[in-house]
Short mmCIF file of C-alpha atoms and ligand atoms in Angstrom, two decimals:
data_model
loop_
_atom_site.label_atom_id
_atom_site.label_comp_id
_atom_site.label_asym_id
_atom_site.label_seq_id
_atom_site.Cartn_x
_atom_site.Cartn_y
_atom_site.Cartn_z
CA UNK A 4 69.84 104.25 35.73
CA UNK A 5 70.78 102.13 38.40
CA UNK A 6 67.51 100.24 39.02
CA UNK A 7 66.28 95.85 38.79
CA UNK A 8 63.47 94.49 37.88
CA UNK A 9 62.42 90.82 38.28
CA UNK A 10 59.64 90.04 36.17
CA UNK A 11 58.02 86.57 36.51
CA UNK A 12 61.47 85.10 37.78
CA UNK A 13 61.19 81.24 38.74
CA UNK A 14 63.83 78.78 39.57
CA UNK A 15 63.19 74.64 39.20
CA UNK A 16 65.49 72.32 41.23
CA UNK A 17 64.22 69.71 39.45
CA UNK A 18 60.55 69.11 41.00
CA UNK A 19 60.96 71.87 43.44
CA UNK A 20 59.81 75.32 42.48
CA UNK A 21 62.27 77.33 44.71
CA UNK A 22 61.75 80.79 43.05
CA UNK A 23 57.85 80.51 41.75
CA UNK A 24 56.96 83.44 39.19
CA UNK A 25 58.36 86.81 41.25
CA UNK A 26 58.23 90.30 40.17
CA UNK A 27 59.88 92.67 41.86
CA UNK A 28 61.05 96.56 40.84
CA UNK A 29 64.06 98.25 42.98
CA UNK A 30 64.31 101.57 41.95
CA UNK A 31 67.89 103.90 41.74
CA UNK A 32 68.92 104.57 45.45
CA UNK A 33 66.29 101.97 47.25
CA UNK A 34 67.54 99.19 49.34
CA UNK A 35 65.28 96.21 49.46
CA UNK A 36 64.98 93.37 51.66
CA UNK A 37 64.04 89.71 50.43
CA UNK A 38 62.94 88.59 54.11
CA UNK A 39 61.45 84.80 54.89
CA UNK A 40 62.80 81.73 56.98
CA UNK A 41 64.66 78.91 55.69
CA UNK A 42 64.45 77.95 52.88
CA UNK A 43 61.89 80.21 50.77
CA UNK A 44 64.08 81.14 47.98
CA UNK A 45 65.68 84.29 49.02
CA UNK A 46 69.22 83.50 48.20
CA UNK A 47 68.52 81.60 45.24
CA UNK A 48 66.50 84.85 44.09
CA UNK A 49 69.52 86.69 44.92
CA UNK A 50 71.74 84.21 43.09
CA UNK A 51 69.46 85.14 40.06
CA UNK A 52 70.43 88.64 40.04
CA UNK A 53 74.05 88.50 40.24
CA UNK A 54 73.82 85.52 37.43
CA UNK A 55 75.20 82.65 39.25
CA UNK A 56 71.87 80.96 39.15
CA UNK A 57 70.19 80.84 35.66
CA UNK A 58 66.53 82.13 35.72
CA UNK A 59 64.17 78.67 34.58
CA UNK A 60 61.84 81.07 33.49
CA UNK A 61 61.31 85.39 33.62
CA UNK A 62 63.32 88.21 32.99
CA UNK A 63 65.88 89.64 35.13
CA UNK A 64 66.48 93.39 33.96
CA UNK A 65 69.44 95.87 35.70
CA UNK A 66 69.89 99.36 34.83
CA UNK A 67 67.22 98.37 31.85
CA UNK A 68 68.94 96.16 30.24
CA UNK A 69 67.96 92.17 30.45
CA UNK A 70 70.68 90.23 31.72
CA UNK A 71 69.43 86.79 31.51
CA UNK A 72 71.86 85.71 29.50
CA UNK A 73 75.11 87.54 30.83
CA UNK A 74 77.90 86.18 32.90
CA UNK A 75 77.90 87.91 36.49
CA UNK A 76 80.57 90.27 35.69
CA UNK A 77 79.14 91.65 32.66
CA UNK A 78 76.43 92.30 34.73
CA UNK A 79 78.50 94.67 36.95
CA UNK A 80 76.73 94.04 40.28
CA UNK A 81 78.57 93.75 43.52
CA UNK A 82 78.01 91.47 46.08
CA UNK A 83 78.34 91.06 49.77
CA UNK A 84 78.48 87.51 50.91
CA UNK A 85 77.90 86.40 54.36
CA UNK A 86 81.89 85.34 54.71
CA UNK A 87 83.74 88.11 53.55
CA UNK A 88 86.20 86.65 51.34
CA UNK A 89 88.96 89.09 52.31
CA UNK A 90 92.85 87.79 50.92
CA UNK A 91 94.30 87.31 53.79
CA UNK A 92 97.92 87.95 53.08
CA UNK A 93 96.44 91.35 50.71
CA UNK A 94 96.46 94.31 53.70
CA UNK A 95 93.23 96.50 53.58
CA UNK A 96 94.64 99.22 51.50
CA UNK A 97 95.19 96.04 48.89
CA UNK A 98 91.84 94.11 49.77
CA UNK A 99 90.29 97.42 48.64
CA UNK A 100 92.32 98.25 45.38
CA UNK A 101 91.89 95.01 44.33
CA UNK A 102 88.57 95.31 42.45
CA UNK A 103 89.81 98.26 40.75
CA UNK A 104 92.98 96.74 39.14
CA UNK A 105 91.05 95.25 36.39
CA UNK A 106 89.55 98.36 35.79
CA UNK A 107 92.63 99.83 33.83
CA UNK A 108 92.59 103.05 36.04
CA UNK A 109 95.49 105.09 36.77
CA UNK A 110 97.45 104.28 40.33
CA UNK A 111 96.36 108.09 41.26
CA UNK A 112 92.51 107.72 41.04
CA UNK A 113 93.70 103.85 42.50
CA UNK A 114 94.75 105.20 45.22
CA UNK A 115 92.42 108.21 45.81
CA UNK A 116 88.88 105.81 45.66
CA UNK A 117 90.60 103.63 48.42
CA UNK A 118 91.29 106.68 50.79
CA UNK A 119 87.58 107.95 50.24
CA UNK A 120 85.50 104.54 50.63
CA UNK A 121 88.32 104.14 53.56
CA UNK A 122 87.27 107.19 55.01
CA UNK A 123 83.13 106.54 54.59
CA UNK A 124 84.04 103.06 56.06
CA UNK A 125 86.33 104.58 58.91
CA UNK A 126 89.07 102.17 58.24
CA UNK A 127 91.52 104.95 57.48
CA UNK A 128 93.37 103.99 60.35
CA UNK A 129 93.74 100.40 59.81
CA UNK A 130 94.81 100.44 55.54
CA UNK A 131 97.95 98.77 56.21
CA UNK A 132 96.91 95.48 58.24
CA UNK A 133 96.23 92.75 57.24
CA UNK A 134 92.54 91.21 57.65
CA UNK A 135 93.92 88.68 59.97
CA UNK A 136 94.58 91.65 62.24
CA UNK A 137 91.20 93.33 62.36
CA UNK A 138 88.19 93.44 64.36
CA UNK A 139 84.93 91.47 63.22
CA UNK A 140 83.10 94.70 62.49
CA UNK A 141 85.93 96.00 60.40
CA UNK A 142 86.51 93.62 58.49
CA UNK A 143 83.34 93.43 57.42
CA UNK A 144 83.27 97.17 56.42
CA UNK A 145 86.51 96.13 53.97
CA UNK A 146 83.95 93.35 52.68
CA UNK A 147 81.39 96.68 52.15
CA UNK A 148 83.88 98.60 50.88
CA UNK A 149 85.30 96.22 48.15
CA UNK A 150 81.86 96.36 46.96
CA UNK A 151 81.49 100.22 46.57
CA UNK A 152 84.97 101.24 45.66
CA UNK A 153 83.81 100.23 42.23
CA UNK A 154 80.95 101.56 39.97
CA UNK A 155 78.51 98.93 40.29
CA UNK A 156 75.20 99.14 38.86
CA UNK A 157 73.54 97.32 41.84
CA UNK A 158 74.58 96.07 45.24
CA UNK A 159 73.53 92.36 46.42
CA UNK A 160 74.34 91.37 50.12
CA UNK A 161 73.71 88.05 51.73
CA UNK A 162 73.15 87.70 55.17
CA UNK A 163 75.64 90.33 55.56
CA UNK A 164 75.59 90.93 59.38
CA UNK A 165 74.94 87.15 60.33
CA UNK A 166 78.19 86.47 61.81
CA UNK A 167 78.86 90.16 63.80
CA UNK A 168 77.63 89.74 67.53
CA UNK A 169 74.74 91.68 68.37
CA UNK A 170 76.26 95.13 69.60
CA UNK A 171 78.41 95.48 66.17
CA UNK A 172 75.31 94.16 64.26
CA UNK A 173 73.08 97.42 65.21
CA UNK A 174 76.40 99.54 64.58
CA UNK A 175 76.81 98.37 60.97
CA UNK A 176 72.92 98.74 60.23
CA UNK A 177 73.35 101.67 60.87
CA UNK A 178 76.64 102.46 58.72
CA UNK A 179 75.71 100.70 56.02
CA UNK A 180 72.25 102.27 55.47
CA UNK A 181 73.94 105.71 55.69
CA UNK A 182 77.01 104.58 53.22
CA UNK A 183 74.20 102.99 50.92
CA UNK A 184 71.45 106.29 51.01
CA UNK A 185 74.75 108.37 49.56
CA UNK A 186 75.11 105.56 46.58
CA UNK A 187 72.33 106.25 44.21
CA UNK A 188 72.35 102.30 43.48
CA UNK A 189 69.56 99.61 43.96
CA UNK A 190 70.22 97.75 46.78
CA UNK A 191 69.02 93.79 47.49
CA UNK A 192 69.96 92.16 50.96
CA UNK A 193 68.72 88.59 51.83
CA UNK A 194 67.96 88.17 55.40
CA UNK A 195 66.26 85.95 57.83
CA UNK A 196 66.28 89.10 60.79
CA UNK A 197 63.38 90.88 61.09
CA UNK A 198 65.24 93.60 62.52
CA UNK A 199 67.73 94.00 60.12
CA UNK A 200 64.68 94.20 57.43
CA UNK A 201 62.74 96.91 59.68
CA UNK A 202 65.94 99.34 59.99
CA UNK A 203 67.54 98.88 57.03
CA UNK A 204 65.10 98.29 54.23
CA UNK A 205 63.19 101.28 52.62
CA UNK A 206 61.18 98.13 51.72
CA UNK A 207 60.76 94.44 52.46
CA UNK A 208 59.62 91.39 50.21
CA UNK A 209 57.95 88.53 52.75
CA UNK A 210 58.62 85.42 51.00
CA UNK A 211 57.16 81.83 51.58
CA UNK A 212 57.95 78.74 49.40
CA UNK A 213 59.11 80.76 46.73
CA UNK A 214 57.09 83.49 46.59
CA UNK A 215 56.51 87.19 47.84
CA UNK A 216 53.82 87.81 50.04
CA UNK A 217 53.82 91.08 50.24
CA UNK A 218 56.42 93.98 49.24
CA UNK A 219 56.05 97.11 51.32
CA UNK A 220 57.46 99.50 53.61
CA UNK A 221 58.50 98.52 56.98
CA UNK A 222 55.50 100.53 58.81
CA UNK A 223 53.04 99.41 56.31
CA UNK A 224 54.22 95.64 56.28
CA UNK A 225 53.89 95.74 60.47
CA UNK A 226 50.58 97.60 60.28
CA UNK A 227 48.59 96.39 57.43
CA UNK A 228 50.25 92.89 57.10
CA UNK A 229 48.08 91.29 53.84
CA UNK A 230 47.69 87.82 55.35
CA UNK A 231 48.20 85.54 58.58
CA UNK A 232 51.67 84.55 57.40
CA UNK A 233 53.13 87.66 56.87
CA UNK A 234 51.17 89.13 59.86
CA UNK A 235 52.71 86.30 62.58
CA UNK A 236 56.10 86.36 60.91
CA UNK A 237 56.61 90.07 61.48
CA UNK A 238 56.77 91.73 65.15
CA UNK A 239 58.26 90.36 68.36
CA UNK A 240 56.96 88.60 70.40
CA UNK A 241 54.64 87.13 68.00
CA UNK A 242 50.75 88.68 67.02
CA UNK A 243 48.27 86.29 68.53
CA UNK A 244 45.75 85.42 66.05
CA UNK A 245 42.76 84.51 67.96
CA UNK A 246 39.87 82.32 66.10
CA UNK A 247 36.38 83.66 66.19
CA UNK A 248 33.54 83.71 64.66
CA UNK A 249 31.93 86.69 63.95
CA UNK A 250 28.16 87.34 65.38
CA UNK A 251 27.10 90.50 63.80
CA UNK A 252 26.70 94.63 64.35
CA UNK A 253 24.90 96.14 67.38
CA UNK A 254 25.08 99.36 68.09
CA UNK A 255 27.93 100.66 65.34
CA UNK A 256 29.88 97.92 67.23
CA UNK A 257 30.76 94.19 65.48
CA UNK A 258 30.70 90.95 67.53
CA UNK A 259 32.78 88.01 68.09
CA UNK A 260 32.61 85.18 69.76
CA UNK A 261 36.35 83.71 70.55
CA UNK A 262 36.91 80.70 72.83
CA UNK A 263 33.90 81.04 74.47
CA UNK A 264 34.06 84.80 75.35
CA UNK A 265 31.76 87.82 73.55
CA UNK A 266 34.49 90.64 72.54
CA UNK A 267 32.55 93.97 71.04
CA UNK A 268 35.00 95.99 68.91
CA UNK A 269 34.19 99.43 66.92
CA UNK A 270 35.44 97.45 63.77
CA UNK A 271 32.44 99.28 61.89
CA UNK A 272 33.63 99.47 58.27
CA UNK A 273 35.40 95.95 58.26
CA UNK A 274 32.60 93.79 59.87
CA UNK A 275 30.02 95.59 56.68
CA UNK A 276 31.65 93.00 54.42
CA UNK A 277 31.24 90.02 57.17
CA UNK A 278 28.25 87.72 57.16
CA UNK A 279 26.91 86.66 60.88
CA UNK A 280 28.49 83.28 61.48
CA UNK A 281 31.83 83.93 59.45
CA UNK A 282 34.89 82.43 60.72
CA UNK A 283 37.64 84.96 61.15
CA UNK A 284 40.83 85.06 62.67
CA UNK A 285 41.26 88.65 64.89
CA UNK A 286 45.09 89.54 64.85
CA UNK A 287 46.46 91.57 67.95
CA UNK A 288 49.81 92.14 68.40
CA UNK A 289 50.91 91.70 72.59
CA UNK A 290 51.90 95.65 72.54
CA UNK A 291 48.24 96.41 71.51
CA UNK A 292 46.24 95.61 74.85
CA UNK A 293 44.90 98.08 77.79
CA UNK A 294 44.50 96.87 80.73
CA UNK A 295 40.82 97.20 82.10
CA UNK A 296 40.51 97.16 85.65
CA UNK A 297 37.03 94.55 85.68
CA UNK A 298 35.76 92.88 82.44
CA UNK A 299 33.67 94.44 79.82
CA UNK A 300 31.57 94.55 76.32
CA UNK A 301 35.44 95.24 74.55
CA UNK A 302 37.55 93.00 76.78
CA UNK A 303 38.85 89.62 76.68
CA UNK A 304 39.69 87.98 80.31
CA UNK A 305 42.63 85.43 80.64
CA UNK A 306 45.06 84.52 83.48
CA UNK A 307 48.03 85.02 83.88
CA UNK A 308 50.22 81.72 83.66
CA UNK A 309 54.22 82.23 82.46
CA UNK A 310 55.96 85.67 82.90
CA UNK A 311 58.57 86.56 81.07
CA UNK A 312 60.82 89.50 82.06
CA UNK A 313 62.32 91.39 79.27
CA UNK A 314 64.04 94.81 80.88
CA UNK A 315 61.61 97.57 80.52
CA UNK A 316 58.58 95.02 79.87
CA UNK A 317 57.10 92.24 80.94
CA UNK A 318 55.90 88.97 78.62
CA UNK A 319 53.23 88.14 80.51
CA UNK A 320 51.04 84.79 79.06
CA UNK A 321 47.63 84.53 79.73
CA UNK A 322 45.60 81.98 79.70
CA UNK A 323 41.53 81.58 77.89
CA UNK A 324 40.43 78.17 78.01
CA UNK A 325 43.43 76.38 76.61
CA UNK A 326 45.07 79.72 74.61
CA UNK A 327 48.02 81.40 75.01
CA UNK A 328 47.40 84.91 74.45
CA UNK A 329 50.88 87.18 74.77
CA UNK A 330 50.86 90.39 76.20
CA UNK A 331 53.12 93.04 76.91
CA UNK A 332 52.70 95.43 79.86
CA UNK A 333 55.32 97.72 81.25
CA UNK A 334 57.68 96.40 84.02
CA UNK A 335 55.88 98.46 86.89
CA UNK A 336 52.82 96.56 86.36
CA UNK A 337 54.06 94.08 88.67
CA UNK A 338 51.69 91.29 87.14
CA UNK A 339 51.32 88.08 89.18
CA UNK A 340 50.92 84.49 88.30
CA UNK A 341 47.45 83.46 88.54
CA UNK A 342 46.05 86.90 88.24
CA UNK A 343 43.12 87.60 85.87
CA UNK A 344 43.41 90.28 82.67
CA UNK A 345 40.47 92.35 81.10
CA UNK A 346 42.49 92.81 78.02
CA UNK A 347 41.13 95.72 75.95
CA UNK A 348 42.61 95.79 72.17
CA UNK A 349 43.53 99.37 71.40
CA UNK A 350 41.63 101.23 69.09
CA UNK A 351 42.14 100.51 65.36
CA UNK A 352 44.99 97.88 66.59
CA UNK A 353 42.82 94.81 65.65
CA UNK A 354 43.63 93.02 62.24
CA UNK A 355 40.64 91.09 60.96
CA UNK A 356 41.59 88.06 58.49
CA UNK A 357 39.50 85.74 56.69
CA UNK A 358 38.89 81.93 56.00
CA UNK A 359 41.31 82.36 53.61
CA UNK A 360 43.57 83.64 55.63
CA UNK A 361 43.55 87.08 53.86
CA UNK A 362 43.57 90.68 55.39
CA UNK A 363 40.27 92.24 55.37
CA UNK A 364 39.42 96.23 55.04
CA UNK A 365 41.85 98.59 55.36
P1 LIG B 614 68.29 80.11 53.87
O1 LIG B 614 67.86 81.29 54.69
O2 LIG B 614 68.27 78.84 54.65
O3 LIG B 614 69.53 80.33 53.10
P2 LIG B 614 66.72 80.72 51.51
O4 LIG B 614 65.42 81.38 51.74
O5 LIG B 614 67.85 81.55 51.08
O6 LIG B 614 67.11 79.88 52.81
P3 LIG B 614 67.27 79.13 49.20
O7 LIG B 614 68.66 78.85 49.60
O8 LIG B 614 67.04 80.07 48.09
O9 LIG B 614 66.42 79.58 50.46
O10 LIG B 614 66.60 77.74 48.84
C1 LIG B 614 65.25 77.61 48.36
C2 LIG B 614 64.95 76.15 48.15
O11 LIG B 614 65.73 75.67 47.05
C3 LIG B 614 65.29 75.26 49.34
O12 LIG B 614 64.33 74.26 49.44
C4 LIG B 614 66.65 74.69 48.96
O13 LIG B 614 66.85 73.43 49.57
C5 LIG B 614 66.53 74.57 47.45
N1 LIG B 614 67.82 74.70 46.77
C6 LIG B 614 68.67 75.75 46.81
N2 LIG B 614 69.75 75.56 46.02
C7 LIG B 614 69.60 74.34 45.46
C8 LIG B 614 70.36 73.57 44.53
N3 LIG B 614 71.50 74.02 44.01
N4 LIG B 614 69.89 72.35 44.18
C9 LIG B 614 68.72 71.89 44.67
N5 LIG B 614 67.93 72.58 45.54
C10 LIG B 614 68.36 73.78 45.93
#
């Protein structure tokens, strides 16, 4: 059973609570991503599974067993580090053997584990260079396949596309997802790319100062993010979270006021639980406006300031009062600077969060 579990795991620098009380469950075959920006604990967390950090406090269980108190390789993990630690003067065929040798194995199955990671990996053609003589990309499918030629419980990567430009970066998302869906293993890889968390995780921890936001998959943590930081870290460009306060119902339709404009949204079962008067923050990503051609009861009018051309789209920002809201409107829109928006939020597309910053309803 090839499966971690993180139960109350914290980590104390000193004063500083880097890892602060996680659980987290990766079951046989999953592939999870610990996903945050600088500096809120995902490698350390990381570090904690493979055993070359020491938990301060919680249990850190693979395949069943807690490890707390094992070395990292009794705890038969494999890990992936950002700089792939090839020996240069070993060629592939020998970069990939190498993790086998202490393995007592005969020079027959030696040999016949190299050819077949080779071959998942593609590098058949390239066992007998050295790394000094490879591409980026392949290279760091020797660093992937060091890790798998083995029989490791789990597989840890860090930042394991970080230094691949951005071409070979969406090519080994891809190849690595596939290699890992055919392993059976649980999976951990620390990023700080939201894309890399959207295609490759089956799901992704948000973390902040030490702890996870939310865990879910990547549909449900883009559409039903549980708070303001997870929804404006998430999605490019950025949700705008718009301030309001919220008036009341009329009509089977709830009311805000925001920056001096009345917006009427069909937000029926979430406003229920509002009183009139609450503050709330309305969260709308750029890709979830229509454009109304005059203003209405469900739009919100702005004008356009900076436009951003991004291929296809356009980043267009628009101005309310003093407020930058972002929106993104396909390229044959033609939108001009100083023209005025009725931006309608699509149906359902409207997150609602609280004082507290929380997600409310569904
Ligand atoms: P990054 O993406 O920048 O690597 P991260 O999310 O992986 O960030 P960590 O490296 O886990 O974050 O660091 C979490 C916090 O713990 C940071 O404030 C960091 O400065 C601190 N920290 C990490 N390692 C140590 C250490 N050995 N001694 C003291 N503080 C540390």
């Amino acid at each position: 059973m090839s499966t971690i579990s993180l139960k109350g795991v914290t980590k104390l620098f000193g004063n500083l609570r880097a890892v602060d009380n996680v659980d987290l469950d990766v079951a046989a075959g999953e592939v999870v991503c610990l996903l945050g920006p600088s500096g809120c604990g995902k490698t350390t967390t990381l570090r904690m599974i493979a055993g070359l950090e020491s938990a301060s406090a919680g249990d850190v269980v693979i395949a069943g067993r807690r490890v707390n108190e094992l070395s990292p390789s009794e705890r038969n993990i494999a890990m992936v580090f950002q700089f792939y630690a090839l020996y240069p003067s070993l060629t592939v065929r020998e970069n990939l053997a190498f993790p086998l040798l202490a393995e007592k194995l005969s020079r027959t199955e030696i040999d016949r584990r190299v050819v077949e990671v080779a071959r998942t990996l593609e590098l058949t053609d390239v066992l007998d260079r050295i790394p000094g003589r490879l591409a980026e990309g392949e290279k760091q499918r020797v660093a992937v396949g060091r890790a798998i030629v083995r029989d490791p419980n789990c597989f840890l990567f860090d930042e394991p596309l970080s230094r691949l430009d951005v071409e070979l970066r969406q090519q080994m998302r891809g190849k690595i997802k596939a290699v890992l869906g055919g392993l059976s293993k649980a999976t951990v890889i620390v990023t700080h790319d939201q894309l890399e968390a959207l295609t490759m995780a089956d799901r992704i921890a948000v973390m902040q100062g030490g702890r996870i936001e939310q865990v879910a998959s990547p549909h449900e943590i883009f559409t039903r993010p549980v708070n303001l930081f997870v929804a404006s870290f998430i999605g490019t460009p950025q949700m705008n979270l718009l301030e309001a306060h919220f008036l009341g119902r009329e009509n089977g339709l709830a009311r805000f006021r925001t920056a001096e404009q009345e917006l009427r949204l069909p937000l029926n079962g979430l406003a229920e639980r509002l009183q009139p008067g609450a503050p709330v923050t309305l969260g709308i990503r750029p890709r979830a406006f229509d454009l109304a051609s005059e203003p209405e009861l469900d739009t919100l009018s702005a004008e356009a300031d900076l436009i951003e051309p991004m291929g296809a789209e356009t980043l267009v920002h628009a101005v309310d009062g003093k407020r930058d809201i972002r929106v993104v409107v396909p390229r044959r829109l033609r939108i001009g600077q100083g023209s005025v928006l009725h931006l309608r939020p699509k149906l359902g597309q409207v997150h609602l969060f609280g004082e507290d910053g929380r997600r409310i309803g569904a």
